[in-house]
Coordinates of C-alpha atoms and ligand atoms in Angstrom, one line a residue:
Chain A
X1 CA 12.6 14.6 9.0
X2 CA 14.4 11.3 8.5
X3 CA 13.1 8.9 5.9
X4 CA 14.3 5.3 5.3
X5 CA 14.0 4.7 1.5
X6 CA 14.0 1.2 0.1
X7 CA 13.5 -0.2 -3.4
X8 CA 13.7 -3.7 -4.8
X9 CA 11.7 -3.4 -8.0
X10 CA 14.7 -3.6 -10.5
X11 CA 18.0 -5.4 -10.4
X12 CA 19.2 -2.6 -8.2
X13 CA 19.0 -3.5 -4.3
X14 CA 18.6 0.1 -3.0
X15 CA 18.6 1.3 0.7
X16 CA 19.2 4.8 1.7
X17 CA 18.6 7.4 4.6
X18 CA 17.4 10.7 3.4
X19 CA 16.9 13.8 5.2
X20 CA 13.7 15.9 4.2
X21 CA 13.6 19.5 5.1
X22 CA 12.5 22.8 3.4
X23 CA 15.4 22.4 0.8
X24 CA 13.9 19.0 -0.5
X25 CA 15.3 15.5 0.0
X26 CA 19.0 15.0 0.7
X27 CA 20.8 11.8 0.9
X28 CA 22.7 11.0 4.1
X29 CA 23.9 7.6 3.2
X30 CA 23.0 5.1 0.6
X31 CA 23.9 1.5 -0.7
X32 CA 23.0 0.4 -4.0
X33 CA 24.1 -3.0 -5.5
X34 CA 23.2 -4.2 -8.9
X35 CA 22.1 -7.9 -8.4
X36 CA 19.0 -9.4 -9.6
X37 CA 19.2 -12.5 -7.7
X38 CA 20.1 -11.3 -4.2
X39 CA 17.6 -8.7 -2.9
X40 CA 16.8 -10.9 0.0
X41 CA 20.4 -11.5 1.0
X42 CA 21.6 -7.9 0.5
X43 CA 18.8 -5.5 1.3
X44 CA 18.9 -5.6 5.1
X45 CA 22.7 -5.6 5.6
X46 CA 22.9 -2.7 3.2
X47 CA 20.3 -0.7 5.3
X48 CA 22.2 -1.4 8.5
X49 CA 25.4 -0.1 6.7
X50 CA 23.6 3.0 5.9
X51 CA 22.5 3.7 9.3
X52 CA 25.9 3.2 10.7
X53 CA 27.3 5.5 8.2
X54 CA 24.7 8.2 8.9
X55 CA 25.2 7.6 12.5
X56 CA 21.6 6.8 13.4
X57 CA 19.5 3.9 14.7
X58 CA 16.7 2.4 12.5
X59 CA 14.2 3.8 15.2
X60 CA 15.5 7.4 14.5
X61 CA 13.8 7.3 11.2
X62 CA 10.4 9.3 11.1
X63 CA 9.0 7.3 8.2
X64 CA 9.7 4.7 5.6
X65 CA 9.2 4.9 1.8
X66 CA 9.3 1.8 -0.2
X67 CA 9.0 1.4 -4.1
X68 CA 5.9 -0.7 -4.7
X69 CA 6.9 -1.6 -8.2
X70 CA 6.1 -2.6 -10.8
X71 CA 8.8 -5.2 -10.7
X72 CA 9.5 -8.7 -11.0
X73 CA 7.6 -10.4 -8.2
X74 CA 10.1 -12.2 -5.8
X75 CA 12.6 -9.4 -5.7
X76 CA 9.8 -6.6 -5.4
X77 CA 8.3 -8.5 -2.3
X78 CA 11.6 -8.2 -0.3
X79 CA 11.6 -4.5 -0.1
X80 CA 7.8 -4.5 0.5
X81 CA 7.8 -6.9 3.4
X82 CA 11.1 -5.3 4.8
X83 CA 9.5 -2.0 4.9
X84 CA 6.1 -3.5 6.4
X85 CA 8.1 -5.3 9.1
X86 CA 10.5 -2.3 10.0
X87 CA 7.4 0.0 10.1
X88 CA 5.5 -2.4 12.3
X89 CA 8.4 -2.9 14.6
X90 CA 9.4 0.8 14.9
X91 CA 5.9 2.0 14.9
X92 CA 6.5 4.4 11.9
X93 CA 4.4 4.9 8.8
X94 CA 5.3 3.0 5.6
X95 CA 4.4 5.0 2.3
X96 CA 4.6 3.0 -1.0
X97 CA 5.3 4.9 -4.0
X98 CA 5.2 3.8 -7.7
X99 CA 9.0 3.0 -8.4
X100 CA 8.6 4.5 -11.9
X101 CA 7.8 7.8 -10.1
X102 CA 10.8 7.7 -8.2
X103 CA 12.8 7.5 -11.3
X104 CA 10.9 10.4 -12.8
X105 CA 11.3 12.4 -9.9
X106 CA 15.0 12.4 -10.3
X107 CA 15.1 13.0 -14.0
X108 CA 16.1 16.4 -15.3
X109 CA 13.7 16.8 -18.3
X110 CA 11.4 19.5 -19.6
X111 CA 8.5 18.2 -21.6
X112 CA 7.3 14.6 -21.5
X113 CA 9.3 11.7 -20.1
X114 CA 8.9 8.1 -20.6
X115 CA 10.3 5.8 -17.9
X116 CA 10.7 2.1 -18.5
X117 CA 12.2 -0.8 -16.6
X118 CA 12.8 -4.5 -17.4
X119 CA 9.7 -6.6 -16.9
X120 CA 11.4 -9.7 -18.3
X121 CA 9.7 -11.9 -21.0
X122 CA 10.8 -9.1 -23.6
X123 CA 8.3 -6.7 -22.0
X124 CA 8.8 -3.3 -20.2
X125 CA 7.1 -1.8 -17.3
X126 CA 6.4 1.9 -18.3
X127 CA 4.7 5.1 -17.5
X128 CA 4.7 8.6 -19.0
X129 CA 5.2 11.9 -17.2
X130 CA 4.6 15.4 -17.7
X131 CA 7.1 17.1 -15.2
X132 CA 6.5 14.8 -12.1
X133 CA 3.0 14.0 -13.0
X134 CA 2.3 10.6 -14.2
X135 CA -0.1 11.0 -17.2
X136 CA -0.1 7.4 -18.3
X137 CA 0.8 4.0 -16.8
X138 CA 2.1 2.1 -15.1
X139 CA 1.5 -0.6 -17.8
X140 CA 3.4 -3.9 -19.0
X141 CA 3.9 -4.1 -22.6
X142 CA 6.5 -5.1 -25.4
X143 CA 8.7 -2.0 -26.1
X144 CA 7.6 -1.9 -29.6
X145 CA 3.8 -1.4 -28.4
X146 CA 4.7 1.5 -26.0
X147 CA 3.4 4.9 -27.3
X148 CA 6.3 7.3 -27.4
X149 CA 4.7 10.2 -29.3
X150 CA 5.1 13.5 -27.5
X151 CA 8.1 12.1 -25.4
X152 CA 11.2 14.0 -25.3
X153 CA 13.4 11.6 -23.4
X154 CA 13.4 8.2 -21.6
X155 CA 14.7 7.2 -18.5
X156 CA 15.0 3.8 -16.5
X157 CA 17.0 0.6 -17.3
X158 CA 15.2 0.0 -20.4
X159 CA 15.5 3.6 -21.7
X160 CA 17.6 2.4 -24.7
X161 CA 14.8 0.3 -26.0
X162 CA 13.0 3.4 -27.5
X163 CA 14.2 6.0 -30.1
X164 CA 14.5 8.7 -27.6
X165 CA 17.4 10.7 -25.8
X166 CA 18.3 8.8 -22.7
X167 CA 18.6 10.5 -19.4
X168 CA 19.4 9.4 -15.8
X169 CA 18.8 7.8 -13.5
X170 CA 18.5 4.0 -14.5
X171 CA 17.0 2.8 -11.3
X172 CA 14.9 4.4 -8.4
X173 CA 17.2 6.4 -5.9
X174 CA 16.8 7.0 -2.3
X175 CA 16.2 10.7 -3.0
X176 CA 13.9 10.1 -5.9
X177 CA 11.9 7.7 -3.8
X178 CA 11.5 10.2 -1.1
X179 CA 10.6 13.2 -3.6
X180 CA 8.0 11.0 -5.2
X181 CA 6.5 10.5 -1.7
X182 CA 6.9 14.0 -0.5
X183 CA 3.3 15.1 -0.9
X184 CA 1.9 12.1 1.1
X185 CA 4.4 11.9 3.9
X186 CA 2.5 13.1 7.2
X187 CA -0.7 11.8 5.7
X188 CA -2.5 8.5 6.3
X189 CA -0.2 5.8 4.4
X190 CA -1.9 4.1 1.5
X191 CA -2.1 0.3 1.8
X192 CA 1.1 -1.6 1.1
X193 CA -0.2 -3.1 -2.2
X194 CA 2.5 -4.2 -4.8
X195 CA 2.0 -3.1 -8.6
X196 CA 2.4 -6.6 -9.9
X197 CA 0.6 -5.8 -13.2
X198 CA 0.5 -9.3 -14.2
X199 CA -1.7 -12.3 -12.9
X200 CA 0.2 -15.1 -11.3
X201 CA 1.1 -18.0 -13.8
X202 CA -1.3 -20.8 -12.9
X203 CA -3.0 -23.2 -15.0
X204 CA -6.5 -24.6 -14.2
X205 CA -6.5 -28.3 -14.3
X206 CA -8.6 -30.3 -16.7
X207 CA -11.7 -31.7 -15.1
X208 CA -10.0 -35.1 -14.3
X209 CA -6.4 -36.1 -15.0
X210 CA -6.4 -39.4 -16.7
X211 CA -3.3 -41.2 -15.5
X212 CA -3.8 -44.0 -18.1
X213 CA -3.4 -41.7 -21.1
X214 CA -0.5 -39.7 -19.6
X215 CA 1.8 -42.7 -19.0
X216 CA 4.0 -43.2 -16.2
X217 CA 6.1 -40.5 -14.7
Chain B
X1 CA 20.6 -17.5 31.6
X2 CA 18.7 -16.4 34.5
X3 CA 15.4 -15.4 33.0
X4 CA 12.6 -16.8 30.8
X5 CA 13.1 -15.8 27.0
X6 CA 10.3 -15.2 24.6
X7 CA 11.0 -16.5 21.0
X8 CA 9.0 -15.5 18.0
X9 CA 8.7 -17.8 15.0
X10 CA 7.9 -16.9 11.4
X11 CA 6.8 -19.6 8.8
X12 CA 6.1 -19.1 5.1
X13 CA 7.5 -22.2 3.4
X14 CA 4.2 -23.2 1.7
X15 CA 0.6 -21.8 1.6
X16 CA 0.3 -20.9 5.5
X17 CA 1.7 -17.5 6.9
X18 CA 2.5 -18.4 10.5
X19 CA 3.6 -16.3 13.5
X20 CA 4.1 -18.1 16.9
X21 CA 5.4 -17.0 20.2
X22 CA 6.8 -19.4 22.8
X23 CA 8.5 -18.9 26.1
X24 CA 11.7 -20.6 26.9
X25 CA 12.1 -21.3 30.5
X26 CA 15.6 -21.3 32.3
X27 CA 15.1 -25.3 32.8
X28 CA 14.9 -25.6 29.0
X29 CA 11.2 -26.3 28.7
X30 CA 9.2 -24.5 26.0
X31 CA 5.6 -23.3 26.5
X32 CA 3.1 -21.9 23.7
X33 CA 2.1 -18.4 24.0
X34 CA 0.4 -17.6 20.7
X35 CA -0.1 -19.3 17.3
X36 CA -1.6 -17.2 14.4
X37 CA -1.9 -18.6 11.0
X38 CA -3.2 -17.2 7.7
X39 CA -3.9 -19.7 4.9
X40 CA -4.2 -19.2 1.3
X41 CA -5.4 -22.8 0.8
X42 CA -8.8 -21.6 -0.7
X43 CA -7.0 -19.6 -3.4
X44 CA -5.3 -22.8 -4.6
X45 CA -8.3 -25.1 -4.4
X46 CA -9.4 -24.4 -8.0
X47 CA -5.9 -25.2 -9.3
X48 CA -5.8 -28.6 -7.5
X49 CA -2.4 -27.7 -5.7
X50 CA -0.5 -24.9 -4.4
X51 CA 0.4 -22.2 -7.0
X52 CA 3.9 -20.7 -5.7
X53 CA 3.2 -17.1 -6.9
X54 CA -0.4 -16.9 -5.4
X55 CA 1.3 -18.3 -2.0
X56 CA 3.9 -15.7 -2.2
X57 CA 1.6 -12.8 -2.8
X58 CA -0.6 -14.0 0.2
X59 CA 2.5 -14.3 2.5
X60 CA 3.2 -10.6 1.7
X61 CA -0.3 -9.5 2.3
X62 CA -0.6 -11.5 5.5
X63 CA 2.7 -10.9 7.3
X64 CA 2.1 -7.9 9.4
X65 CA -1.6 -8.5 10.1
X66 CA -0.8 -12.2 11.3
X67 CA 2.1 -10.8 13.5
X68 CA -0.4 -8.5 15.0
X69 CA -2.8 -11.3 15.8
X70 CA 0.0 -13.4 17.4
X71 CA 0.9 -10.5 19.6
X72 CA -2.6 -9.7 20.6
X73 CA -3.2 -13.5 21.4
X74 CA -0.2 -13.5 23.7
X75 CA -0.7 -10.1 25.3
X76 CA 3.0 -9.3 24.4
X77 CA 4.5 -6.5 22.3
X78 CA 7.3 -7.0 19.8
X79 CA 9.7 -5.2 22.4
X80 CA 9.2 -8.3 24.8
X81 CA 10.7 -10.6 22.1
X82 CA 14.3 -11.9 22.8
X83 CA 15.0 -13.9 19.6
X84 CA 13.4 -14.3 16.2
X85 CA 13.4 -17.7 14.4
X86 CA 12.4 -18.1 10.8
X87 CA 12.0 -20.9 8.3
X88 CA 15.0 -20.7 6.1
X89 CA 14.1 -23.8 4.1
X90 CA 13.0 -26.2 2.7
X91 CA 10.0 -25.0 0.9
X92 CA 8.9 -22.8 -2.1
X93 CA 11.6 -20.1 -3.0
X94 CA 9.4 -17.2 -3.4
X95 CA 7.4 -18.0 -0.3
X96 CA 10.4 -18.6 1.9
X97 CA 11.8 -15.2 0.9
X98 CA 9.0 -13.2 2.2
X99 CA 9.2 -14.8 5.7
X100 CA 13.1 -14.5 5.7
X101 CA 13.1 -10.8 4.6
X102 CA 10.5 -10.0 7.2
X103 CA 12.3 -11.9 10.1
X104 CA 15.6 -10.0 9.2
X105 CA 13.7 -6.6 9.4
X106 CA 12.1 -7.5 12.7
X107 CA 15.3 -8.8 14.3
X108 CA 17.2 -5.7 13.0
X109 CA 14.5 -3.4 14.4
X110 CA 14.4 -5.0 17.7
X111 CA 18.1 -5.6 18.1
X112 CA 17.7 -9.3 18.8
X113 CA 19.3 -12.5 17.2
X114 CA 18.1 -14.2 14.2
X115 CA 17.8 -17.9 13.7
X116 CA 17.1 -19.3 10.2
X117 CA 15.9 -22.9 11.0
X118 CA 14.8 -25.9 9.2
X119 CA 11.1 -26.4 8.7
X120 CA 11.3 -30.1 9.1
X121 CA 12.9 -29.9 12.4
X122 CA 10.2 -27.4 13.3
X123 CA 7.5 -30.2 12.6
X124 CA 9.4 -32.4 15.2
X125 CA 10.0 -29.5 17.7
X126 CA 6.4 -28.5 18.0
X127 CA 5.7 -31.8 19.9
X128 CA 7.6 -30.3 22.8
X129 CA 5.0 -27.7 23.1
X130 CA 2.4 -30.3 23.9
X131 CA 4.2 -33.4 25.4
X132 CA 7.4 -31.8 27.0
X133 CA 11.0 -32.6 26.3
X134 CA 11.8 -35.4 23.7
X135 CA 14.0 -38.3 24.8
X136 CA 17.7 -38.1 23.7
X137 CA 16.9 -40.4 20.7
X138 CA 13.5 -40.8 18.8
X139 CA 12.2 -41.3 15.4
X140 CA 9.9 -38.8 13.8
X141 CA 7.8 -39.4 10.8
X142 CA 6.7 -36.4 9.0
X143 CA 3.5 -36.9 6.7
X144 CA 1.9 -33.9 4.8
X145 CA 1.3 -32.4 1.3
X146 CA 4.9 -31.7 1.1
X147 CA 6.7 -34.3 3.3
X148 CA 7.1 -38.0 3.9
X149 CA 10.0 -38.5 5.8
X150 CA 11.4 -40.7 8.5
X151 CA 14.0 -38.8 10.7
X152 CA 16.3 -39.9 13.5
X153 CA 16.3 -37.1 16.1
X154 CA 19.3 -37.1 18.5
X155 CA 18.8 -33.9 20.3
X156 CA 16.2 -31.6 18.5
X157 CA 18.8 -28.8 18.2
X158 CA 22.0 -31.2 17.9
X159 CA 21.5 -33.8 15.2
X160 CA 18.7 -34.8 12.8
X161 CA 19.5 -37.5 10.2
X162 CA 17.1 -38.5 7.3
X163 CA 16.4 -42.4 7.5
X164 CA 14.0 -42.5 4.8
X165 CA 12.0 -40.3 2.4
X166 CA 9.5 -40.6 -0.6
X167 CA 11.1 -41.3 -3.9
X168 CA 8.3 -39.7 -5.8
X169 CA 5.0 -38.1 -4.3
X170 CA 4.4 -37.0 -0.7
X171 CA 1.8 -38.8 1.2
X172 CA -0.5 -35.7 1.1
X173 CA 0.0 -35.3 -2.6
X174 CA -1.2 -38.8 -3.2
X175 CA -4.3 -37.8 -1.2
X176 CA -4.9 -34.7 -3.4
X177 CA -4.4 -36.5 -6.7
X178 CA -6.7 -39.5 -5.5
X179 CA -9.3 -36.9 -4.4
X180 CA -9.3 -35.4 -8.0
X181 CA -9.8 -38.8 -9.5
X182 CA -12.8 -39.2 -7.5
X183 CA -14.0 -35.8 -7.8
X184 CA -13.6 -34.8 -4.2
X185 CA -12.5 -31.4 -3.0
X186 CA -8.9 -30.1 -2.5
X187 CA -7.1 -30.6 -0.2
X188 CA -7.8 -34.4 -0.4
X189 CA -7.0 -35.5 3.1
X190 CA -10.1 -34.6 5.0
X191 CA -12.8 -35.7 2.4
X192 CA -11.0 -39.0 1.7
X193 CA -10.9 -39.6 5.4
X194 CA -14.5 -39.0 5.8
X195 CA -15.5 -41.3 2.8
X196 CA -13.1 -44.0 4.0
X197 CA -14.9 -44.3 7.3
X198 CA -18.1 -45.4 5.4
X199 CA -16.2 -47.9 3.3
X200 CA -14.5 -51.2 3.5
X201 CA -10.5 -50.9 3.7
X202 CA -10.3 -54.7 2.2
X203 CA -12.6 -54.0 -0.6
X204 CA -9.8 -53.4 -3.1
X205 CA -6.2 -54.7 -2.8
X206 CA -4.2 -51.6 -3.7
X207 CA -0.4 -52.1 -3.9
X208 CA 1.9 -51.3 -1.0
X209 CA 4.7 -49.4 -2.5
X210 CA 8.4 -50.3 -1.9
X211 CA 7.6 -53.3 0.5
X212 CA 9.3 -55.8 -1.5
X213 CA 12.1 -57.7 0.1
X214 CA 14.9 -56.0 -2.2
X215 CA 13.3 -52.4 -1.9
X216 CA 14.6 -49.7 0.2
X217 CA 13.5 -50.4 3.8
X218 CA 12.7 -47.0 4.9
X219 CA 11.8 -45.1 1.7
X220 CA 8.3 -44.4 0.6
X221 CA 6.5 -44.4 -2.9
X222 CA 3.2 -43.2 -3.4
X223 CA 3.1 -42.7 -7.2
X224 CA 2.2 -46.3 -8.1
X225 CA -0.6 -46.5 -5.6
X226 CA -2.1 -43.2 -7.1
X227 CA -1.8 -44.8 -10.5
X228 CA -3.4 -48.1 -9.3
X229 CA -6.5 -46.1 -8.0
X230 CA -6.8 -44.3 -11.3
X231 CA -6.4 -47.4 -13.2
X232 CA -9.0 -49.2 -11.0
X233 CA -11.5 -46.3 -11.3
X234 CA -11.2 -46.0 -15.0
X235 CA -11.6 -49.8 -15.6
X236 CA -14.8 -49.8 -13.5
X237 CA -16.1 -46.7 -15.4
X238 CA -15.5 -48.3 -18.7
X239 CA -17.4 -51.4 -17.5
X240 CA -20.2 -49.0 -16.9
X241 CA -20.1 -49.7 -13.1
X242 CA -20.7 -47.2 -10.4
X243 CA -17.7 -46.3 -8.4
X244 CA -17.9 -47.2 -4.7
X245 CA -16.3 -43.9 -3.5
X246 CA -16.2 -45.1 0.2
X247 CA -14.6 -48.3 -0.6
X248 CA -12.0 -46.8 -2.9
X249 CA -11.2 -44.3 -0.2
X250 CA -11.0 -46.8 2.6
X251 CA -8.8 -49.3 0.5
X252 CA -6.5 -46.3 -0.6
X253 CA -6.1 -44.9 3.0
X254 CA -5.6 -48.4 4.3
X255 CA -2.6 -48.8 1.9
X256 CA -1.1 -45.5 2.8
X257 CA -1.5 -46.1 6.6
X258 CA -0.3 -49.7 6.3
X259 CA 3.0 -48.6 4.7
X260 CA 3.6 -45.5 6.7
X261 CA 3.3 -47.4 9.9
X262 CA 4.9 -50.5 9.0
X263 CA 8.0 -48.8 8.0
X264 CA 8.0 -46.4 10.9
X265 CA 7.7 -49.3 13.4
X266 CA 10.4 -51.2 11.6
X267 CA 12.8 -48.3 11.5
X268 CA 12.3 -47.6 15.2
X269 CA 13.1 -51.2 16.0
X270 CA 16.1 -51.5 13.7
X271 CA 17.4 -48.0 15.1
X272 CA 16.5 -49.1 18.7
X273 CA 14.5 -46.1 19.7
X274 CA 11.4 -46.4 21.9
X275 CA 9.6 -43.2 20.7
X276 CA 7.9 -42.4 17.6
X277 CA 6.6 -38.8 16.9
X278 CA 4.3 -38.4 13.9
X279 CA 3.8 -34.9 12.7
X280 CA 2.7 -32.9 9.6
X281 CA -0.8 -32.3 8.1
X282 CA -1.5 -36.0 7.4
X283 CA -0.8 -36.9 11.1
X284 CA -4.4 -36.0 11.9
X285 CA -5.8 -38.7 9.6
X286 CA -7.9 -41.1 11.6
X287 CA -6.6 -44.4 10.2
X288 CA -3.0 -43.4 10.3
X289 CA -3.3 -42.5 14.0
X290 CA -5.5 -45.5 14.8
X291 CA -3.1 -48.0 13.1
X292 CA 0.1 -46.3 14.4
X293 CA -1.3 -46.5 18.1
X294 CA -2.0 -50.1 17.6
X295 CA 1.4 -51.0 16.0
X296 CA 3.3 -49.0 18.3
X297 CA 1.6 -50.5 21.3
X298 CA 2.3 -54.0 20.0
X299 CA 5.9 -53.0 19.5
X300 CA 6.3 -51.3 22.9
X301 CA 7.0 -47.9 21.3
X302 CA 5.7 -44.6 22.8
X303 CA 3.8 -42.8 20.2
X304 CA 3.5 -38.9 20.4
X305 CA 1.2 -37.0 18.0
X306 CA 0.8 -33.2 18.5
X307 CA -2.8 -32.1 18.2
X308 CA -3.9 -31.3 14.6
X309 CA -3.6 -27.5 14.9
X310 CA 0.1 -28.0 15.7
X311 CA 0.8 -30.7 13.1
X312 CA 0.0 -28.4 10.1
X313 CA 2.4 -25.6 9.2
X314 CA 2.4 -22.8 11.6
X315 CA 4.8 -20.2 13.4
X316 CA 4.6 -22.0 16.7
X317 CA 6.6 -25.0 15.4
X318 CA 9.4 -22.6 14.1
X319 CA 9.4 -20.6 17.5
X320 CA 9.6 -24.0 19.4
X321 CA 12.7 -25.1 17.2
X322 CA 14.2 -21.6 17.6
X323 CA 13.8 -21.9 21.4
X324 CA 15.5 -25.1 21.4
X325 CA 18.3 -23.8 19.2
X326 CA 18.7 -20.8 21.4
X327 CA 18.9 -23.0 24.6
X328 CA 21.6 -25.0 22.9
X329 CA 23.8 -21.9 22.6
X330 CA 23.9 -21.9 18.9
X331 CA 25.3 -19.0 17.0
X332 CA 22.7 -16.7 15.3
X333 CA 22.4 -16.8 11.5
X334 CA 23.9 -13.9 9.5
X335 CA 21.7 -11.1 8.2
X336 CA 22.8 -12.0 4.6
X337 CA 21.6 -15.5 5.0
X338 CA 19.5 -16.7 2.0
X339 CA 16.2 -18.6 1.9
X340 CA 17.2 -22.2 0.8
X341 CA 14.3 -24.0 -0.9
X342 CA 16.5 -27.3 -0.7
X343 CA 17.9 -26.9 2.8
X344 CA 18.9 -30.4 3.8
X345 CA 17.3 -31.8 7.0
X346 CA 20.7 -32.1 8.8
X347 CA 21.0 -28.4 8.8
X348 CA 18.9 -27.4 11.7
X349 CA 20.1 -23.8 11.9
X350 CA 21.7 -21.8 9.1
X351 CA 25.2 -20.5 10.1
Ligands
LIG401 ZN1 5.4 -28.7 6.7

């Protein structure tokens, strides 16, 4: 089957077309640009380039897999809403996967793996894996507070923040995304809910704002 | 063109997720087919204003379901759509980006042109769904929680020029702030309007901002008015007197409506236009529409106000502007178009 894979949970704007058969996922074409401020501009043109290179139409895809984060919110939503709209317009199922799972799925590690990406504000999004199975996370914490005991390697863009051997990949890849979704493809898709892990920044106002004491604007 | 075309509009610039469908006839007229809106206003109420991140999250959750509702309402399928229009700006950056990304995906999947259009132009274009084509030249006044603008419209898809704007708060913002001073719920427009009907508009002489002889003729200021209301209320409280909420609301509302309508009529006269369109959430305010009708009649100006449902943010207004832009033969927007929170009103369609 043909699977469109999208992820915008990190500074990497990722679009790919993946063939999935008995031999596992195989990339047919992919475009990845590192630009934390241009997810909205780059994602769709990149996906159309991918389809052209692979010689397919968007409607040829049998399913869509999208990284659901965790990731900085504005960028993350670009991939999620793009996948949702494509799925609706093409009548194809959209499967969300944890973006950290996609990184773990492509890391070549025996033993426990720590995957960490940049959550900004000096914090990391992280999860721990035994093989491909997530055994802890995803969480958002300062790197110093992340338990690394038992881990034999670290992957993801913040891998260097830990005292562990660093392995590839740095960002979710199209093949990793499809590999992480492999068991659920063909089943009823889970709801498209992003892994924000943080509440929105919002301050409750005081009971009444006194204009007299605040002074003129 | 020899056939009618269906245009889909997507709006996500603030706290409403809107999807609208219109039919553009070969003679250029535009007819409303569907207008589905999901609002996150209740989620913002406790904060006393729109929280951008909460709005953006709600847009993502609402996009596909709102699309479904609009299609069901129209009896059409996505494959019937001939063009897609989306609000490219102005608005909240994170909120705009959800609609723009969705629109790119829908347009790409359907193989139809995409038009990134101006939200403010949409507020004007929506009137054509109710009252038919606009005259060659008209004046538009947009009043809502986010806008207070006077626009000269010389062809809805050709040329829109800002004549005046607020130098501080939007009119609707002033309503929200005064509502908080008076412990009335958010958003402040409806409860203040309701209270005002029970009060005396001449009870308190609140200031009319920017109406001095040397002030900008067509610009607005509502910050001083809001401060005057707060000061008046606090003084009364300090003196131990009960606050006459209906009188405060009526006097505040009178000041807002007086300034807005006086400046709009003056601009219309000065610019020699004979039609005024009032749109935006505050257009539904009872005193504003009453005073506008009276002053426009006196000045011989035709007044056009779309029904309240069309005045607030929605996808139909974006579809309507998209239809006029399509009819004008404009080039589609590129697929790498950014969302532009500060899109100038003169940019009707992003190229
Ligand atoms: Zn608006």
